[in-house]
Short mmCIF file of C-alpha atoms in Angstrom, two decimals:
data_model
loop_
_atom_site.label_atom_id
_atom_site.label_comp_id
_atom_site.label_asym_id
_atom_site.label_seq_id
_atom_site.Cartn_x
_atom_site.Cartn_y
_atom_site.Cartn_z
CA UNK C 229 -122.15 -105.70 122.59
CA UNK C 230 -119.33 -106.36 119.83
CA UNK C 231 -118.49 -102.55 118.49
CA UNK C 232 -117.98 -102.64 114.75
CA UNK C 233 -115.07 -99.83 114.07
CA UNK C 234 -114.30 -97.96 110.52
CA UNK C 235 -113.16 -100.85 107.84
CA UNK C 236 -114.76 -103.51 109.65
CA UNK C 237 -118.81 -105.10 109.09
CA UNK C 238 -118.15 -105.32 105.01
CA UNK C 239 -121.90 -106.63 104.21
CA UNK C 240 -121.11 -108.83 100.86
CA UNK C 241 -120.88 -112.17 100.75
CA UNK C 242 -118.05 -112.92 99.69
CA UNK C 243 -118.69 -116.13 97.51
CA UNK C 244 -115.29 -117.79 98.21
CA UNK C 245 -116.46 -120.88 97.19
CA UNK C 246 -117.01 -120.16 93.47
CA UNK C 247 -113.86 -118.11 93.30
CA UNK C 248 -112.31 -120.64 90.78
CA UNK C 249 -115.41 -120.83 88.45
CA UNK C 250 -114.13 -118.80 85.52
CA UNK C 251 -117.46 -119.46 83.54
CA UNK C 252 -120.01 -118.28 86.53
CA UNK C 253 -117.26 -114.89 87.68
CA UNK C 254 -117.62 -114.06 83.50
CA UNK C 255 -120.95 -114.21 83.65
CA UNK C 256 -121.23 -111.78 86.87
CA UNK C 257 -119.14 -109.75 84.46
CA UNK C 258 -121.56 -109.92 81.54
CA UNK C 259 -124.31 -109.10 83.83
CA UNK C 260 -125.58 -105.38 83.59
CA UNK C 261 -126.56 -104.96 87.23
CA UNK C 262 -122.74 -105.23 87.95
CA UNK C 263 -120.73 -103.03 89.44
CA UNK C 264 -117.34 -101.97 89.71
CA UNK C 265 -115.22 -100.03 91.64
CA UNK C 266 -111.90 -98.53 90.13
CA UNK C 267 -108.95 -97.23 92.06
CA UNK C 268 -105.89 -95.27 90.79
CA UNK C 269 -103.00 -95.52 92.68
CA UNK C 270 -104.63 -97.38 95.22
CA UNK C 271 -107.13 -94.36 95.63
CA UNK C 272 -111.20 -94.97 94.31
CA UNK C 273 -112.86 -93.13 92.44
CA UNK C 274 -115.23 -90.97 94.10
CA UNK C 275 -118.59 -89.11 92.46
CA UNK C 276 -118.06 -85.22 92.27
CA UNK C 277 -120.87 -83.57 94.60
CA UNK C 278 -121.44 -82.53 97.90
CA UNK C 279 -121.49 -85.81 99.43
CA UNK C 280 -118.59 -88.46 99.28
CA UNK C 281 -119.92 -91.70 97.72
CA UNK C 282 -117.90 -94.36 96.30
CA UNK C 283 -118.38 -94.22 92.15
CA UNK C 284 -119.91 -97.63 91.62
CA UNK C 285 -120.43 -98.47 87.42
CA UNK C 286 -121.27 -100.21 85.07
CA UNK C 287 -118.20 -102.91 83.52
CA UNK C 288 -118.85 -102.02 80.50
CA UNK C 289 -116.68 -98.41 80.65
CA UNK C 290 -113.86 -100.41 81.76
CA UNK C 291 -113.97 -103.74 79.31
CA UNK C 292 -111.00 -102.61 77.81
CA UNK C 293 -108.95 -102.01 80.60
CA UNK C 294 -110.47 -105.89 82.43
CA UNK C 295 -109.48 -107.46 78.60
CA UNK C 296 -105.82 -105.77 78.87
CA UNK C 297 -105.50 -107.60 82.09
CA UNK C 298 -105.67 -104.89 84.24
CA UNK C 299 -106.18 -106.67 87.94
CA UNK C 300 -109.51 -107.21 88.78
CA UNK C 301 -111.22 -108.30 92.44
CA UNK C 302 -114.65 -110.04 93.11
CA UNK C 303 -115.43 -108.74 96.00
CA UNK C 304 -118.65 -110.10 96.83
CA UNK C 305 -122.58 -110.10 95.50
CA UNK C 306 -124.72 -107.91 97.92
CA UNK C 307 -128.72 -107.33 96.94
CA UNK C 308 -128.52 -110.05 94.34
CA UNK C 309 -125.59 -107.81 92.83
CA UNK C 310 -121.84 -108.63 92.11
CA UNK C 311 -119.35 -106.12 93.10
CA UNK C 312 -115.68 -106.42 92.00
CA UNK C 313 -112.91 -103.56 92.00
CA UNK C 314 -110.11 -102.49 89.25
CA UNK C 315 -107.12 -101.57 89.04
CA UNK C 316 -107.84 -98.58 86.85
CA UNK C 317 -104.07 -96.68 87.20
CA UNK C 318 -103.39 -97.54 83.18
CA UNK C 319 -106.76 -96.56 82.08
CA UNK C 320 -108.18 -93.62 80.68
CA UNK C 321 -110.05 -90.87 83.60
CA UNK C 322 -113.37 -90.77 84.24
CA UNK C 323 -115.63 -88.04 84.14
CA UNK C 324 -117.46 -86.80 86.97
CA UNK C 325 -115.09 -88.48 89.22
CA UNK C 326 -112.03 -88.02 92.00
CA UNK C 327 -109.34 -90.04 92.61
CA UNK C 328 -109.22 -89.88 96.50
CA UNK C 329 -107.20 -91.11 99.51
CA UNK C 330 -108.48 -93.82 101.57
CA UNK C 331 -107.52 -93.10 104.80
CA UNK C 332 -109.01 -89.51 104.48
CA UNK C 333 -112.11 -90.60 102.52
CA UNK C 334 -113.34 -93.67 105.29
CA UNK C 335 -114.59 -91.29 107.89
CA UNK C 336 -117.17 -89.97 105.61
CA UNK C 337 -118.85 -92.48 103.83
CA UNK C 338 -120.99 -95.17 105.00
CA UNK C 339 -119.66 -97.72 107.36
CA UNK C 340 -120.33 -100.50 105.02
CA UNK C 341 -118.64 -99.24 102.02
CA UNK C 342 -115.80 -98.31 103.57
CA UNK C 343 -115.22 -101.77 104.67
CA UNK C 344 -115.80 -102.83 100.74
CA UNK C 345 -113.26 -100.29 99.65
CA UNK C 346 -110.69 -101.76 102.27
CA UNK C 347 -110.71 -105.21 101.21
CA UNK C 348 -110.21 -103.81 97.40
CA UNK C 349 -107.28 -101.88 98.66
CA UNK C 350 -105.54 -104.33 100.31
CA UNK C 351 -106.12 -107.15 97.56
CA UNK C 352 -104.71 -104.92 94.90
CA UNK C 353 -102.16 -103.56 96.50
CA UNK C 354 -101.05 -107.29 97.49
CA UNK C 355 -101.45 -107.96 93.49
CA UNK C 356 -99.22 -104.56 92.68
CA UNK C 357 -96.49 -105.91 95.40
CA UNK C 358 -96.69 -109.95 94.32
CA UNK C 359 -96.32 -109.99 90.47
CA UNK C 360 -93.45 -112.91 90.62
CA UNK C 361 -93.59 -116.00 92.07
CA UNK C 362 -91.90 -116.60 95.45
CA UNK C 363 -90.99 -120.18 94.59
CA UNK C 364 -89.17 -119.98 91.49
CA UNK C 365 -89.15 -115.95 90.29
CA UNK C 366 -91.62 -116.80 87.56
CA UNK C 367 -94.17 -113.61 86.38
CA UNK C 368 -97.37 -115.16 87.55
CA UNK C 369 -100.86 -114.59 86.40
CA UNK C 370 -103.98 -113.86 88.72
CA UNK C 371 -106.19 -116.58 89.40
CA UNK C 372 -109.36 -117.22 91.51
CA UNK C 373 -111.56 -114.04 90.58
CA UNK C 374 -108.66 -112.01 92.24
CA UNK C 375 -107.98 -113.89 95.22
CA UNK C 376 -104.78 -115.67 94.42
CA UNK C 377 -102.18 -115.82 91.95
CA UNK C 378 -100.54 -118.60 90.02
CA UNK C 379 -97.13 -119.43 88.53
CA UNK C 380 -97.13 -121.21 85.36
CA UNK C 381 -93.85 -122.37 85.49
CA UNK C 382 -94.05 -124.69 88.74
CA UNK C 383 -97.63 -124.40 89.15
CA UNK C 384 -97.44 -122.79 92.91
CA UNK C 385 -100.25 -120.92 93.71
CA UNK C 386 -99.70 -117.64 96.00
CA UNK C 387 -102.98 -116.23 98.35
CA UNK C 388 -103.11 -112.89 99.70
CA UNK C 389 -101.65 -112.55 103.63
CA UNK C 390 -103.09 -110.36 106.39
CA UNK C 391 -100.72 -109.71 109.08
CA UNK C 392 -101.39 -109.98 112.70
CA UNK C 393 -100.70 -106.99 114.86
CA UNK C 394 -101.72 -106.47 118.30
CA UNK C 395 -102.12 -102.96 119.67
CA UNK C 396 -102.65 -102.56 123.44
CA UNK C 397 -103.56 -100.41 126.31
CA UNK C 398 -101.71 -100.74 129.28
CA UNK C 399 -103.22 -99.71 132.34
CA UNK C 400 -102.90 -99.56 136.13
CA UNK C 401 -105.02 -98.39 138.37
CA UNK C 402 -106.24 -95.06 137.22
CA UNK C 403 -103.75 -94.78 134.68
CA UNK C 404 -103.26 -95.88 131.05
CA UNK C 405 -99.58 -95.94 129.24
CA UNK C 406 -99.50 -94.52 125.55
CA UNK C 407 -96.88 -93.53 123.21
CA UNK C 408 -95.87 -91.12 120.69
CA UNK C 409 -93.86 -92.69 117.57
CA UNK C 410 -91.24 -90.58 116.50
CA UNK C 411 -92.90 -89.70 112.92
CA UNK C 412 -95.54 -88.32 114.49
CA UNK C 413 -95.77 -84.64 114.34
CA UNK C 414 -97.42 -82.53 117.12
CA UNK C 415 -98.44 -84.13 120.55
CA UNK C 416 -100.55 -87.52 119.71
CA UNK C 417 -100.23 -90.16 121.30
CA UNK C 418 -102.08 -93.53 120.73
CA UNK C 419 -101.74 -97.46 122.35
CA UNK C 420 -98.77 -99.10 122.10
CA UNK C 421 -99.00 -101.47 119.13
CA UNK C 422 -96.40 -103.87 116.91
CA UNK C 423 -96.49 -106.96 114.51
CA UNK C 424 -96.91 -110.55 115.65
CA UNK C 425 -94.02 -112.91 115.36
CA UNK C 426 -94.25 -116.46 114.35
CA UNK C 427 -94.97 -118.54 117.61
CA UNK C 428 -96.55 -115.92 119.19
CA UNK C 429 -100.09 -116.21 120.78
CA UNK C 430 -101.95 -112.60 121.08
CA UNK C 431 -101.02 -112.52 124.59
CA UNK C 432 -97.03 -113.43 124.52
CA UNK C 433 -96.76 -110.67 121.48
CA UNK C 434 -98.65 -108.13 123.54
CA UNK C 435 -96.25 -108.71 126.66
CA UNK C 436 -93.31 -108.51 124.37
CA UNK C 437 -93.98 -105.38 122.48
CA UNK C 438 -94.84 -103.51 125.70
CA UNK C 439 -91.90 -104.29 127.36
CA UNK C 440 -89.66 -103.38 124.17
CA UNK C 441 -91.07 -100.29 123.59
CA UNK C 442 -91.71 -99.21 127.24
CA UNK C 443 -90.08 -101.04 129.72
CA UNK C 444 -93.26 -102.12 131.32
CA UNK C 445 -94.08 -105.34 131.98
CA UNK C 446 -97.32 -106.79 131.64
CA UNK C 447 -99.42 -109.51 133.26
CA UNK C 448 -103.33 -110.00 132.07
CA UNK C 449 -104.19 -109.49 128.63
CA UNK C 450 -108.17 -109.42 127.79
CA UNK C 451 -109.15 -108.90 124.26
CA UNK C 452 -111.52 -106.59 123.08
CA UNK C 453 -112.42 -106.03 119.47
CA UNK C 454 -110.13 -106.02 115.92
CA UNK C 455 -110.12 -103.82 113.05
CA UNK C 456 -108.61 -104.66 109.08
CA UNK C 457 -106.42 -101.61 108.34
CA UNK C 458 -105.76 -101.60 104.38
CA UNK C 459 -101.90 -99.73 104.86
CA UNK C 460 -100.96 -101.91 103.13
CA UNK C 461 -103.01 -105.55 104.64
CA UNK C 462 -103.18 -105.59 108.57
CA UNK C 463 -105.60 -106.64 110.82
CA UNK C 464 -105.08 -105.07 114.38
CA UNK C 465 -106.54 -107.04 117.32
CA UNK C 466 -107.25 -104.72 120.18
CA UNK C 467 -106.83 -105.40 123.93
CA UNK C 468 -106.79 -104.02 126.97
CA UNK C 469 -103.42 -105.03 129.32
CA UNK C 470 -102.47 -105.02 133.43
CA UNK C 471 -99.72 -103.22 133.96
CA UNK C 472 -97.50 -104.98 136.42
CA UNK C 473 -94.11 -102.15 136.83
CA UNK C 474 -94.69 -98.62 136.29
CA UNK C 475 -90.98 -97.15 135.97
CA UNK C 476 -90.95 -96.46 131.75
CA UNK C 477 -88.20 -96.60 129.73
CA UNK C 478 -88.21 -95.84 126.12
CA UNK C 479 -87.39 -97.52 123.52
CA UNK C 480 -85.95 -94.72 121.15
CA UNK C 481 -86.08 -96.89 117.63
CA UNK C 482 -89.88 -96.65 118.06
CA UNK C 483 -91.06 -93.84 119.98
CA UNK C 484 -90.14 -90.54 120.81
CA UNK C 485 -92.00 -90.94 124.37
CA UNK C 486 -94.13 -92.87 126.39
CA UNK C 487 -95.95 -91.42 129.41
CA UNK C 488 -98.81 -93.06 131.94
CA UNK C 489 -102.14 -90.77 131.27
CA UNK C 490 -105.05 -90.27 133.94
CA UNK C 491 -108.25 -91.18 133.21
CA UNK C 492 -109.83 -87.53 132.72
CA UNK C 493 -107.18 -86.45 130.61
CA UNK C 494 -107.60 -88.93 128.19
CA UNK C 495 -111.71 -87.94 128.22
CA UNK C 496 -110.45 -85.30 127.04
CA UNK C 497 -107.38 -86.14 124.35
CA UNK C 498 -111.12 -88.11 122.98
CA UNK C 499 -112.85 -85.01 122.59
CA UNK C 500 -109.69 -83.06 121.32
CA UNK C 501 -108.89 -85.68 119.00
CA UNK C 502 -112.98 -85.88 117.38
CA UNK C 503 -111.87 -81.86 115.88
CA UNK C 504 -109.90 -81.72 112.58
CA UNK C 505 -107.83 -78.70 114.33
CA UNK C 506 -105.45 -79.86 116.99
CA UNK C 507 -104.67 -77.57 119.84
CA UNK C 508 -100.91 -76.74 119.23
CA UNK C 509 -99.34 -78.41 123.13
CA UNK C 510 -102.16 -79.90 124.29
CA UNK C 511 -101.74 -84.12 123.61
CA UNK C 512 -104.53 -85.69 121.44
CA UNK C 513 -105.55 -89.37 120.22
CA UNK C 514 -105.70 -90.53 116.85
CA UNK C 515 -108.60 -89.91 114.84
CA UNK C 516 -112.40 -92.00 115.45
CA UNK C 517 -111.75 -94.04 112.76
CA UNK C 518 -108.21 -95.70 114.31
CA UNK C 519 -108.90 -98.70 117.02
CA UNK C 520 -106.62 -97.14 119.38
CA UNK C 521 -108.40 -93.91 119.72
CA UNK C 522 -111.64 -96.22 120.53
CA UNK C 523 -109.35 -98.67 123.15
CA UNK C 524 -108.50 -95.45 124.84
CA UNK C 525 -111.93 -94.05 124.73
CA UNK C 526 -113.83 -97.26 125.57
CA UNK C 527 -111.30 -97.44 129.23
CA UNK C 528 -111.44 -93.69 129.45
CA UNK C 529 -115.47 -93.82 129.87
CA UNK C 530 -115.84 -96.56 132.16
CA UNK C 531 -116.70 -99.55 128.77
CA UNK C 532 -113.93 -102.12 129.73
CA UNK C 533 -111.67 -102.99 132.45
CA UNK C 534 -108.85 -105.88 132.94
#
């Protein structure tokens, strides 16, 4: 059964094929069952209260920033409603509301919307990093409800870009081989992961990257599952590898060290690694909501095997 992981199952549909109709997107705007989503900073705004909840409302708050040209997203229609996000960082506060980080607001609210609030994160963050075009250095102007950008001087058009990484756990036998980067404080360690090059299939990246950063080499590669990770526009595609050599050997650029793991301990880096108070010494996973904490928990409990 395909596990759906924090960021991923976003239930919109997300109407790419009316994208370019300006009339039918201003209409979705004029409509007062629309809602929208602003961020600041890349952060959303969240409702004050006990429980976090993304602070859906009404366009009409927020006409003055959307008519400034402050960079706005359709993100989808979902129970007959249209959803779009905006980039709210010029406009005035809202009351009642938090500006609040993604990363540490995901785990707590529904699985659904955090998979909404990624793809607005990563779309305006791609708008806030891609104001010029790459063809001729032109300012360009936002096009397709969001989803693109065009130059008005020689009329290329520019489309948001998710890049492939693969992140992998290497086992053998018993054992599974994790790191530690060398920004990482305290003892976690998590699967070996790195960026795709061009030419690459899944597999050939995988071997690569594990040999770089470890020394290991590696023969199978089965894939497992994938997450989108909004920091700023990645999508990581999990797999599990076979170990072929077992002698490591660091590679110091990109991790401070690299050591093979038994099964039970890493049942119980899992369990460590669920409570917001590390042990100080004893080595932990990332947190739930990170793909490589479930890759090591899904081999650590018997789920997969190569």
């Amino acid at each position: 059964m395909e596990e759906i992981y924090t960021f991923a199952g976003n239930p919109l549909d997300r109407v790419s094929q009316r994208r370019q109709d300006a009339g039918w997107v201003a209409s979705l705007l004029d409509d007062p069952e629309t809602r929208l989503l602003p961020l600041r900073e890349l952060k959303p705004l969240v409702r004050e209260g006990a429980a976090a909840a993304l602070h859906w409302q009404p366009v009409a708050p927020w006409r003055e920033a959307i008519d400034a040209g402050a960079p706005l997203i359709l993100l989808g229609i979902g129970g007959g409603r249209a959803y779009f996000a905006l980039d709210a960082s010029a406009a005035r506060a809202a009351a009642g509301a938090d500006a609040v980080d993604v990363r540490a607001l995901a785990a707590s609210i529904p699985g659904g919307e955090a998979a909404i609030l990624a793809e607005a994160r990563s779309l305006l963050d791609w708008h806030a990093r891609h104001g010029f075009c790459a063809q001729c250095g032109t300012a360009s102007a936002i096009d397709a409800a969001g989803w693109g950008r065009r130059c008005p001087n020689c009329r290329a058009h520019h489309y948001p870009r998710v890049d492939p990484v693969v992140i992998m756990l290497a086992v053998k036998g018993e054992r599974c081989l994790l790191g530690r980067g060398r920004r990482r404080v305290g003892a976690r360690f998590s699967c070996l992961a790195g960026y795709m090059e061009p030419g690459e299939t899944i597999e050939e990246a995988v071997r690569r990257e594990v040999l770089e950063e470890s020394g290991v080499k590696v023969g199978q590669v089965r894939y497992l599952a994938s997450q989108p990770w909004p920091f700023p526009s990645t999508l990581m595609m999990g797999v599990l590898a076979e170990a072929l050599s077992e002698e490591i050997t660091v590679d110091a650029e990109e991790l401070a060290e690299a050591r093979w793991f038994e099964r039970a301990e890493v049942r119980a880096m899992v369990e460590r690694s669920r409570s917001d108070e590390p042990i100080p010494g004893l080595a932990t996973l990332p947190p739930p909501l990170a793909i490589g904490h479930q890759l090591a928990r899904r081999w650590a409990f018997g789920v997969d095997s190569v």
